[in-house]
Short mmCIF file of C-alpha atoms and ligand atoms in Angstrom, two decimals:
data_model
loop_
_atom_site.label_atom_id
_atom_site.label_comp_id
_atom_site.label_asym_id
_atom_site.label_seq_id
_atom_site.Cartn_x
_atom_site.Cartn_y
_atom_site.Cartn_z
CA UNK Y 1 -13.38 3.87 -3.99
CA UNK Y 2 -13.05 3.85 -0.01
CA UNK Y 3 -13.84 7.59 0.85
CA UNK Y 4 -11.44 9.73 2.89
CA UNK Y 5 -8.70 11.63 3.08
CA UNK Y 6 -5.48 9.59 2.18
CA UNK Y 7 -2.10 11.08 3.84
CA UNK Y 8 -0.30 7.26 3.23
CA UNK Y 9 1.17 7.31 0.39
CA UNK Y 10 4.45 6.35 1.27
CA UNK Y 11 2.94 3.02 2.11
CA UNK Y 12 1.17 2.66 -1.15
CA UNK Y 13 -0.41 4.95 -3.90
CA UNK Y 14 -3.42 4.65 -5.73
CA UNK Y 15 -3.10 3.33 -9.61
CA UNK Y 16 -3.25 6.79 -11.99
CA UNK Y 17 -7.02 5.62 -13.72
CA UNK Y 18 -4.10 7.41 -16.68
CA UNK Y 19 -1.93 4.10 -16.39
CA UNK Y 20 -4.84 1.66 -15.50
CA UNK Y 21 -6.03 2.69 -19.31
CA UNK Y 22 -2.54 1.69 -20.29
CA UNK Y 23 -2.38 -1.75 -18.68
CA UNK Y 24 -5.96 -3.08 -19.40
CA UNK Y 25 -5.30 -3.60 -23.37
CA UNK Y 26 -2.36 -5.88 -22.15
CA UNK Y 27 -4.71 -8.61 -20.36
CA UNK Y 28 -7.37 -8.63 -23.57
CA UNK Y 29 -6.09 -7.23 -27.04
CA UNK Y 30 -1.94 -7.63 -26.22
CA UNK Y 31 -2.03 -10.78 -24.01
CA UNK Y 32 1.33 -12.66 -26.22
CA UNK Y 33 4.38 -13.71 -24.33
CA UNK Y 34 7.39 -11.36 -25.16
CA UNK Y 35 9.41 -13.95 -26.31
CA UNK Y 36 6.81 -15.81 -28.69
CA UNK Y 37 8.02 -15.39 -32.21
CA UNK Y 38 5.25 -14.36 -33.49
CA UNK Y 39 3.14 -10.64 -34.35
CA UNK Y 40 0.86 -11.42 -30.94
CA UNK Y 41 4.25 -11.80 -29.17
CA UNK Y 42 6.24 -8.77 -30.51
CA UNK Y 43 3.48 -6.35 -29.94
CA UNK Y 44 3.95 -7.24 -26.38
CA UNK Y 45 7.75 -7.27 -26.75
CA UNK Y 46 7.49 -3.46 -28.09
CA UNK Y 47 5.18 -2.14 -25.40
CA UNK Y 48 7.85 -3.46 -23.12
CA UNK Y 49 10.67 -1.75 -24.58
CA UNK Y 50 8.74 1.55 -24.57
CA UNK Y 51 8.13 0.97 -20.45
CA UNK Y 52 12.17 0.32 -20.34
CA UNK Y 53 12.58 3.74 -21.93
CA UNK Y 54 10.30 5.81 -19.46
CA UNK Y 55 11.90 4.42 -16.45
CA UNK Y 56 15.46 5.38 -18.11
CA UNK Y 57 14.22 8.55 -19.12
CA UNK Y 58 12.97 9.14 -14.92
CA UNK Y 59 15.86 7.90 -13.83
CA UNK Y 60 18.23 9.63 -16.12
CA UNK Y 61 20.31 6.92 -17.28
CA UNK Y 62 22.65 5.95 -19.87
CA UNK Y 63 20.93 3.04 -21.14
CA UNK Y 64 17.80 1.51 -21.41
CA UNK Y 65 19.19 -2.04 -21.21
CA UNK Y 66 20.42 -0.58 -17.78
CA UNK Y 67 16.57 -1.21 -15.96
CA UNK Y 68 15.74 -4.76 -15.11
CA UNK Y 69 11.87 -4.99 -14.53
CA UNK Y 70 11.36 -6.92 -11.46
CA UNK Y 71 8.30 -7.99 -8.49
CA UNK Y 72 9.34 -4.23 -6.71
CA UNK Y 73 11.48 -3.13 -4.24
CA UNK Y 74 12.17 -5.92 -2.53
CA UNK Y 75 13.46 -8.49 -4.95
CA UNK Y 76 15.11 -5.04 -6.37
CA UNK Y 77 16.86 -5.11 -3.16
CA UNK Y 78 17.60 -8.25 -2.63
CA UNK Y 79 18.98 -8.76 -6.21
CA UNK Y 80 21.42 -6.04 -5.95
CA UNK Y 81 22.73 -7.20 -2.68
CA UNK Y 82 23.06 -11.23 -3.46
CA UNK Y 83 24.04 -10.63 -7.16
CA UNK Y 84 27.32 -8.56 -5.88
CA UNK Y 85 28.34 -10.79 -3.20
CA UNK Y 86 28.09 -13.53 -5.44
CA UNK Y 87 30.21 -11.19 -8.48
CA UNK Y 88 33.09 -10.93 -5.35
CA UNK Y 89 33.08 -13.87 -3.58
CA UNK Y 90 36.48 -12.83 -2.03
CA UNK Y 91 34.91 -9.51 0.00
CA UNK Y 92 33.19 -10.49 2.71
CA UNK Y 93 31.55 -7.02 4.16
CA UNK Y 94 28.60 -5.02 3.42
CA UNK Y 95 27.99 -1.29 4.44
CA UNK Y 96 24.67 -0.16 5.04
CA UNK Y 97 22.42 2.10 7.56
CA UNK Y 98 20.49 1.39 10.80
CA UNK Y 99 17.47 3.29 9.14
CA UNK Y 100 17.04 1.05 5.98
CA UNK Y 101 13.73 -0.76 5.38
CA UNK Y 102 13.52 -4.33 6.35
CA UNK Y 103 14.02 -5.42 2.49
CA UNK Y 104 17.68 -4.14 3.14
CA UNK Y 105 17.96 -4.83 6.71
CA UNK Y 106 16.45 -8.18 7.68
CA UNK Y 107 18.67 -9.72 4.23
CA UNK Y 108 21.98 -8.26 5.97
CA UNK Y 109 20.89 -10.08 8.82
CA UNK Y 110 20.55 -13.11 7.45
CA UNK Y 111 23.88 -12.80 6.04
CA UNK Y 112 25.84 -11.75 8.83
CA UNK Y 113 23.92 -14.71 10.95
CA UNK Y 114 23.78 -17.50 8.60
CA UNK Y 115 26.60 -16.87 5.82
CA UNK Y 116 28.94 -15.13 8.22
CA UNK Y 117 29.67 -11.97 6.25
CA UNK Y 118 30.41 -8.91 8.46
CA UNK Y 119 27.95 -6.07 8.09
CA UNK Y 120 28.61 -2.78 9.13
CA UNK Y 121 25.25 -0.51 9.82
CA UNK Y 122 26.40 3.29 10.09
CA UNK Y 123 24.46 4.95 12.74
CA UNK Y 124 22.67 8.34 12.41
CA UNK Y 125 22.21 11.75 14.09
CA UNK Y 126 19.52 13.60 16.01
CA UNK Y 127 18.04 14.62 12.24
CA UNK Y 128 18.82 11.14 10.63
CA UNK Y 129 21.36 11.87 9.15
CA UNK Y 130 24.07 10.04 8.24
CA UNK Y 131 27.24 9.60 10.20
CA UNK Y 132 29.79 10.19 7.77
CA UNK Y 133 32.83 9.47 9.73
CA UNK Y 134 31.65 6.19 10.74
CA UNK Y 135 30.71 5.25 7.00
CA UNK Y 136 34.81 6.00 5.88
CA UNK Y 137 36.31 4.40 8.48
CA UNK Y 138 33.28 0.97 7.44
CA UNK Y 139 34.97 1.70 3.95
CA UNK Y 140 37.56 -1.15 2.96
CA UNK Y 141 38.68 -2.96 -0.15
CA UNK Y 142 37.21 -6.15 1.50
CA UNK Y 143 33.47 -4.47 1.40
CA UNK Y 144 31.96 -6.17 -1.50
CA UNK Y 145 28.68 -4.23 -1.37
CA UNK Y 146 27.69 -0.27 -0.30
CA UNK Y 147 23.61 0.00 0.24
CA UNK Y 148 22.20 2.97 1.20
CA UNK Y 149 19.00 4.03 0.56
CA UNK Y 150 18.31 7.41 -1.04
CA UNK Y 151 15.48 8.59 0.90
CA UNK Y 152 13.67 7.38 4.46
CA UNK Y 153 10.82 5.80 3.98
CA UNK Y 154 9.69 6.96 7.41
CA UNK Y 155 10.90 10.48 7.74
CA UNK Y 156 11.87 11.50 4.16
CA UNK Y 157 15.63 12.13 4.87
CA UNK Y 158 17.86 12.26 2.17
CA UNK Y 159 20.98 10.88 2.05
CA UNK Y 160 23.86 12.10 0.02
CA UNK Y 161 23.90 8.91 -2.28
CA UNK Y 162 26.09 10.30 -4.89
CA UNK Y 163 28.45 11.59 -3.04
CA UNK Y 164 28.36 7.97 -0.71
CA UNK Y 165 29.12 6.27 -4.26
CA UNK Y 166 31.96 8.25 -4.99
CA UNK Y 167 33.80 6.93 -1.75
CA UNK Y 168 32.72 3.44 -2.29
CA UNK Y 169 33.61 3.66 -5.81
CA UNK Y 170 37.60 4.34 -4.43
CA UNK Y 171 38.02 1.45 -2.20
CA UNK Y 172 36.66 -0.44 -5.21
CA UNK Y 173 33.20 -1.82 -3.62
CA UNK Y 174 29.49 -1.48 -5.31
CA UNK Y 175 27.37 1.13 -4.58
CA UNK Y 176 23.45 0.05 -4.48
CA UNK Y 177 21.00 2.54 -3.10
CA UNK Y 178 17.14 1.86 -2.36
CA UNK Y 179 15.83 4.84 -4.06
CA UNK Y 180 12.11 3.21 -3.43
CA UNK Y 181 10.97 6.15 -1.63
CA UNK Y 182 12.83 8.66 -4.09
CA UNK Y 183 11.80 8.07 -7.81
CA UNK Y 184 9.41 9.84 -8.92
CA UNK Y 185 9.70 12.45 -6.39
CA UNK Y 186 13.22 13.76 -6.89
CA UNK Y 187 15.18 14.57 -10.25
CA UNK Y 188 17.85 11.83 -10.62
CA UNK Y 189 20.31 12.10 -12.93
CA UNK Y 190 21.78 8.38 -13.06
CA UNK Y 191 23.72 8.81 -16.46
CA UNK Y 192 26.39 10.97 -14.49
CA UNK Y 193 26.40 9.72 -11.27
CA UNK Y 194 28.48 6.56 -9.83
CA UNK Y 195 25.79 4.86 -8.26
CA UNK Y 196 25.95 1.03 -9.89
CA UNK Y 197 22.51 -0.42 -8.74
CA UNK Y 198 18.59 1.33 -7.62
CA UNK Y 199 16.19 -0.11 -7.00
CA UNK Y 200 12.18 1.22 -7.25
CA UNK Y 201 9.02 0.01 -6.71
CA UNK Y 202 6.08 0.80 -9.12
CA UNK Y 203 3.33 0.72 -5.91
CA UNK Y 204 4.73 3.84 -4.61
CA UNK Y 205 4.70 5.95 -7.62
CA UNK Y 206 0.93 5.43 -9.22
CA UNK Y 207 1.82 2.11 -10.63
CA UNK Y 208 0.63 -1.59 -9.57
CA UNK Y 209 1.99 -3.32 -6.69
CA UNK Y 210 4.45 -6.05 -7.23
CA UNK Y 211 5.94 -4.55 -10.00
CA UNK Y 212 9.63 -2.96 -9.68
CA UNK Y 213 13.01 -2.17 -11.14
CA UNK Y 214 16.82 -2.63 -10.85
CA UNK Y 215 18.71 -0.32 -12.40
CA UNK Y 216 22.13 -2.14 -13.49
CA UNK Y 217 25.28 0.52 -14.50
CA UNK Y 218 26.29 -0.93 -17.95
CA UNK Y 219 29.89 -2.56 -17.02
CA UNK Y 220 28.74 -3.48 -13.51
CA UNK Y 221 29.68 -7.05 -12.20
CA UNK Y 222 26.07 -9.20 -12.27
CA UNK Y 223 24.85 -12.43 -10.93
CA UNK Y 224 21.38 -13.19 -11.10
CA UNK Y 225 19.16 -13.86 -8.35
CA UNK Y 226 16.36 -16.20 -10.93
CA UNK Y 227 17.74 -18.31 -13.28
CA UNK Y 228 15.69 -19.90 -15.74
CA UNK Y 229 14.79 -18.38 -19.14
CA UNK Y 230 16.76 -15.33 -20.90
CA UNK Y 231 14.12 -13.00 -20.04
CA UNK Y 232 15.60 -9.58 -19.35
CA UNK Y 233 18.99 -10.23 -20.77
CA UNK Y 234 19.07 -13.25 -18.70
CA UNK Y 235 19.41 -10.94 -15.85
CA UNK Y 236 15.91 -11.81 -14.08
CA UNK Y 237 14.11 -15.22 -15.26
CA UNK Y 238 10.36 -15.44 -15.83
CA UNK Y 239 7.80 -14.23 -18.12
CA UNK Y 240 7.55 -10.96 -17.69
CA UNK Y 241 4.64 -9.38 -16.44
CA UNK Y 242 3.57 -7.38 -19.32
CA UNK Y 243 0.53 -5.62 -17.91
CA UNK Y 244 2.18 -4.18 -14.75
CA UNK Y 245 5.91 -3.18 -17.26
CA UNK Y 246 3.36 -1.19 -19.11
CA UNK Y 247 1.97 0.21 -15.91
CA UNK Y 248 5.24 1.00 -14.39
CA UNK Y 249 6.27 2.79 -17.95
CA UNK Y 250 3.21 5.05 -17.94
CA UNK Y 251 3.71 5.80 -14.38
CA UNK Y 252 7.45 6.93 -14.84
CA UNK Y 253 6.29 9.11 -17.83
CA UNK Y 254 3.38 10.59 -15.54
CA UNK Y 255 5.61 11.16 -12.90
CA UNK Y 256 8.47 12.86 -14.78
CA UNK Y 257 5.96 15.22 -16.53
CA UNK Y 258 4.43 15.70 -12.70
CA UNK Y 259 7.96 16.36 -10.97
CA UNK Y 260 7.48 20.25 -10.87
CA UNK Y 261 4.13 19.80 -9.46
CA UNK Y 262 5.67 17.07 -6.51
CA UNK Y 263 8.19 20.07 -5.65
CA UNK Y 264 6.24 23.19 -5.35
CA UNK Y 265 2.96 22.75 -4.78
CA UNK Y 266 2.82 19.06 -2.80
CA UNK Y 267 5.83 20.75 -1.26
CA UNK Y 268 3.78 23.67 -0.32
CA UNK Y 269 0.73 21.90 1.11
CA UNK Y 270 3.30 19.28 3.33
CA UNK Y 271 4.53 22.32 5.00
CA UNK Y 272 1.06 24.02 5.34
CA UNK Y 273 0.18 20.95 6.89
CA UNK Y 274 3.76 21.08 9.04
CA UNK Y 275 3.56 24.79 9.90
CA UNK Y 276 -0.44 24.61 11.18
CA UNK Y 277 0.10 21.31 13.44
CA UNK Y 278 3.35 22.92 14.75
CA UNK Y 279 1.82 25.92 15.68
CA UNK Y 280 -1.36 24.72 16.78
CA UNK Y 281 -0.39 21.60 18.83
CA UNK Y 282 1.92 21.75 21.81
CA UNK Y 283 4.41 19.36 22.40
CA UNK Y 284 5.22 18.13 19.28
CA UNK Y 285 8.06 18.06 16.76
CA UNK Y 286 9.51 17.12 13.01
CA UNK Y 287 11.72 14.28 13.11
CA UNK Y 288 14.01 13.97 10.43
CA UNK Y 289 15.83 16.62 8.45
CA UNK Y 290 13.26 19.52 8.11
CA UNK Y 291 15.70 20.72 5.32
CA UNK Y 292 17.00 17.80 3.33
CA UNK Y 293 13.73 15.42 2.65
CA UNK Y 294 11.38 14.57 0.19
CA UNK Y 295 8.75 17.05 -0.80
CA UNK Y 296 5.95 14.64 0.61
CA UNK Y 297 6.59 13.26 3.54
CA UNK Y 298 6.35 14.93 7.50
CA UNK Y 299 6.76 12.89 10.14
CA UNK Y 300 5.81 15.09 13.66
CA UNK Y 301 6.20 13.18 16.99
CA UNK Y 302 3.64 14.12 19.32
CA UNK Y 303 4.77 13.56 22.51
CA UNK Y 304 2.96 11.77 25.75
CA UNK Y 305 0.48 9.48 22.98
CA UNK Y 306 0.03 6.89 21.10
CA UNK Y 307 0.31 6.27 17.54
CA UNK Y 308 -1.50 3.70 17.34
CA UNK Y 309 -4.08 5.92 18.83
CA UNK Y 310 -3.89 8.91 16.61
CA UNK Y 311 -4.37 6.62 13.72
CA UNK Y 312 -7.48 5.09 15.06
CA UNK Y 313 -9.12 8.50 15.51
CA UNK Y 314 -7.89 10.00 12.24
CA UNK Y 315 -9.06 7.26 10.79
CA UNK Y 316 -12.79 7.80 12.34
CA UNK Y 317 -12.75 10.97 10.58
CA UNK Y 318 -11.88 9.52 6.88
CA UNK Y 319 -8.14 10.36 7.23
CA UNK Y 320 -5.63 7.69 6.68
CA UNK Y 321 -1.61 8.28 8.16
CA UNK Y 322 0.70 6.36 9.28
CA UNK Y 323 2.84 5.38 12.40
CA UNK Y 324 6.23 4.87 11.52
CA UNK Y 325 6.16 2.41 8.43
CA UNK Y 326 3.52 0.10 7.05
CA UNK Y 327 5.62 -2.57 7.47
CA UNK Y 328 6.32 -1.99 11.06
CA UNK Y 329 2.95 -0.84 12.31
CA UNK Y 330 1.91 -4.05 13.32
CA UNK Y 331 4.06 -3.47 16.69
CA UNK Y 332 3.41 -1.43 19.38
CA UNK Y 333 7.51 -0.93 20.16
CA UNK Y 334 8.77 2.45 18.32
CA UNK Y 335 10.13 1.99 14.61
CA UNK Y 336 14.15 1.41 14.69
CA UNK Y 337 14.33 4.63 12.62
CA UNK Y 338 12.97 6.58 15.40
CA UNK Y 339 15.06 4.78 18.39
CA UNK Y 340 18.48 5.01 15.63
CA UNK Y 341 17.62 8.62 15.98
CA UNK Y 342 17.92 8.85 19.71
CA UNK Y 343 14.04 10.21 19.55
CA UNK Y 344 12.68 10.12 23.37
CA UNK Y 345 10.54 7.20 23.91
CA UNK Y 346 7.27 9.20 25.16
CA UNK Y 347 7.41 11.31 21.68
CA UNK Y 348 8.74 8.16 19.11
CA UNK Y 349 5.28 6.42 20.35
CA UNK Y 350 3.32 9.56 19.33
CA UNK Y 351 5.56 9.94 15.78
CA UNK Y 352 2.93 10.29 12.43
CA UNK Y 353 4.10 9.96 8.75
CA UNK Y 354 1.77 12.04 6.78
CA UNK Y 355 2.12 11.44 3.49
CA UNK Y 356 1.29 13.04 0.46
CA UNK Y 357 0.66 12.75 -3.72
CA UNK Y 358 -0.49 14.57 -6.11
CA UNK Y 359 -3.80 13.66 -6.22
CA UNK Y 360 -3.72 16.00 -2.42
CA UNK Y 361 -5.87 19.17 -2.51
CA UNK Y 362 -5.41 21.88 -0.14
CA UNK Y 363 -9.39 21.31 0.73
CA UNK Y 364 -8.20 18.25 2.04
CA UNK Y 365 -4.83 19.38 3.76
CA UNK Y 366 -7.34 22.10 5.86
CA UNK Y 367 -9.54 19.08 6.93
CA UNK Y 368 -7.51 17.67 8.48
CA UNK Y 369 -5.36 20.76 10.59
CA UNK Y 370 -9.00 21.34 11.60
CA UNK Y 371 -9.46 17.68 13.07
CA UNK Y 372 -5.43 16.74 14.62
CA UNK Y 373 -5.09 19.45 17.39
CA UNK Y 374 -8.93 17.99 19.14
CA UNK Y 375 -7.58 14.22 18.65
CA UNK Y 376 -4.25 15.11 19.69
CA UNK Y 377 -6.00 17.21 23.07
CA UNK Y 378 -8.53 14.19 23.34
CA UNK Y 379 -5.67 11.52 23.68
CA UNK Y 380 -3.59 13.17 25.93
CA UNK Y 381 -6.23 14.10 28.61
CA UNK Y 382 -6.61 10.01 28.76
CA UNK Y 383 -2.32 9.88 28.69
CA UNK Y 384 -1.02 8.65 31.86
CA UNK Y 385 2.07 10.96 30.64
CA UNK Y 386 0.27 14.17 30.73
CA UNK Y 387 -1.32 16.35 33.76
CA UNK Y 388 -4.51 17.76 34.03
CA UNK Y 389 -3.02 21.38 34.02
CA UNK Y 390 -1.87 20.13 30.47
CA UNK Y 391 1.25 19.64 30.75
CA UNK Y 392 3.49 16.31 30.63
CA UNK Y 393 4.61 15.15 34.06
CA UNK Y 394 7.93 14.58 35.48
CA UNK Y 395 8.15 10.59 34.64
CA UNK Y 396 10.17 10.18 31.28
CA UNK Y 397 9.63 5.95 30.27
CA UNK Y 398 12.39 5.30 29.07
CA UNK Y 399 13.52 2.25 25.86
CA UNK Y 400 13.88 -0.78 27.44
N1 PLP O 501 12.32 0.00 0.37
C1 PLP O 501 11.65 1.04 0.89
C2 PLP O 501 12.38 2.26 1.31
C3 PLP O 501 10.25 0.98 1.02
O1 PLP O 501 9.59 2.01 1.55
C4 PLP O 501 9.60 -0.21 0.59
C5 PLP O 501 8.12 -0.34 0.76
O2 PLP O 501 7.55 0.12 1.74
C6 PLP O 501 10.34 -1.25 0.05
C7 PLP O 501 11.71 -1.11 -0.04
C8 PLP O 501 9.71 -2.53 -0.43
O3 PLP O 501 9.15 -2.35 -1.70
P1 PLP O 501 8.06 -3.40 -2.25
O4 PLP O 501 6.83 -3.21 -1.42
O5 PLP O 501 7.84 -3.03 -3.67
O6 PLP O 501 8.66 -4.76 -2.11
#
């Protein structure tokens, strides 16, 4: 295993060696296809069901038939959005935010350039959090779709989904939420809520990547996105993927029995973490909502550095965290969650996602408040931003 101190877990989490032990027997001893009529095919078949039933029971829905399994968040996404417009051909809007994840965002693009829908992206505040007045007056009976996701992947801000699918639900549209960054870390209580459509990814909760869900209402309108066999109630075509179903199941059960755990004492180390750099770093600040977040995640903008620079130090000592999102950390330019938030340009540059699991100790939470506040000093005595006297000087860059 590579050695260090891993603070990314938003991006990815390691496989629980707890449901690695489930999956292996699935390659070797259980290798039959589901839908093989046969004892070598129904053993499969019954491990599958059982995974179905932990991700209902996390969730807190109705139904097992509810959860499709799927390749993660993604085609999660993706399916909710296409399958809906394709259910209402006659609405031709979508609702969604400015701080979704490009599985969300970059598909709404496509569809307002290339299909001609009209999408309307609610804006957010100073915190990131949602503009409410701007998401009733987006509400119509022509919007076909609602997606929202249920927690930032970037800051850890909430939004109030179930309350957002109560106001789609009266002008009659669909309400879809990524909850990707959510399950597994929050209680959810599907069964009496009127959210129609989630979607999850197994990667960020201890299971395998490429391995997901959609979680379908019972009653809700449903095209699919791959048509082929009747796998999945013919709702998503292909063999399943046996090994990684099993893997998501035992990762929903581990999670749900871990979900105390997640809110008190990952909760408590996050805002050890928080509190120390806060106090012992100057210039710097949380962005998001301090109070409405996951238990996890802390995103503090550093002002006057770079990122990209933080990361490369932390990373010297062992310590892996993030600059905005995975996904996005291949640019230098600030993430669009940090510019939708109106945060300055000299402090979105210096903004780090720390993010934590269970597997976090507090040994390794006091590593690294010992190491930040010398990289942080280090950097900005090289920052073009910051004085000598230590202090930032008068020129503010500004977007461009
Ligand atoms: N949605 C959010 C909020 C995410 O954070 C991610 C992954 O980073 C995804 C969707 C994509 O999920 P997957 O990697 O399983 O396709």
């Amino acid at each position: 295993m590579t050695k260090g101190i891993y603070l990314d877990n938003n991006a990815t989490t390691r496989v629980d060696p707890l449901v690695l032990a489930e999956m292996l027997p699935l390659f070797s001893e259980h290798f039959g296809n589901p839908s093989s009529m046969h004892g070598f095919g129904a053993a499969v078949g019954g491990k599958i069901e059982w995974a179905r039933q932990q991700v209902q029971a996390l969730l807190g829905a109705a139904h097992d038939s509810e959860i499709v399994f799927t390749s993660g968040g993604t085609e999660s996404d993706n399916t909710a959005i296409l399958s809906t417009l394709e259910a209402f051909p006659k609405k031709r809007e979508i609702v969604t935010s400015v701080v979704e994840h490009p599985a969300v965002l970059a598909l709404c693009d496509y569809l307002e350039k290339k299909k001609g829908y009209t999408v309307h992206r609610i804006g957010v505040d100073g915190k990131g959090n949602l503009d409410m007045d701007a998401y009733k007056a987006a509400l119509s009976e022509n919007v076909a779709i609602v997606s929202i996701m249920w927690a930032n992947n970037e800051t850890g801000t909430l939004f109030p989904v179930e309350e957002l699918a109560v106001m789609a639900k009266d002008v009659g549209a669909l309400f879809h939420t990524d909850a990707v960054q959510a399950v597994g870390k929050i209680p959810m209580k599907l069964a009496d809520s009127a959210i129609d459509m989630l979607s999850l990814s197994g990667h960020k909760l201890h299971a395998p990547k490429g391995i997901g869900a959609l979680y379908v209402k019972r009653g809700t309108r449903f095209r699919p996105m791959l048509r082929g066999g009747h796998q999945e109630r013919s709702r998503r075509a292909g063999t399943e993927n046996a090994p990684a179903i099993v893997g998501l199941g035992a990762a929903a059960e581990l999670a749900l029995h871990h979900m105390a755990d997640e809110n008190t004492r990952v909760r408590a180390l996050r805002d050890k973490l928080e509190q120390a750099l806060l106090a012992k770093v100057p210039n710097c600040f949380v962005t998001g909502n301090p109070d409405v977040r996951l238990p996890n995640t802390c995103n503090v903008a550093f002002e006057y550095i770079e990122g990209e620079a933080i990361l490369l130090l932390l990373n010297e000592h062992g310590i892996a965290a993030s600059s905005g999102s995975a996904c996005t950390s291949g640019s230098l330019e600030p993430s669009h969650v940090m510019r939708a938030m109106g945060v300055p340009y000299t402090a979105a540059h210096g903004a780090t996602r720390f993010s934590l699991s269970r597997e976090t100790t507090e040994a390794e939470i006091d590593a690294v408040i010992a190491v930040v506040p010398g990289i942080i000093d280090r950097l900005r005595k090289l920052s073009p931003y910051w004085s000598q006297e230590g202090a930032p000087k008068a020129f503010e860059p500004t977007y461009a």
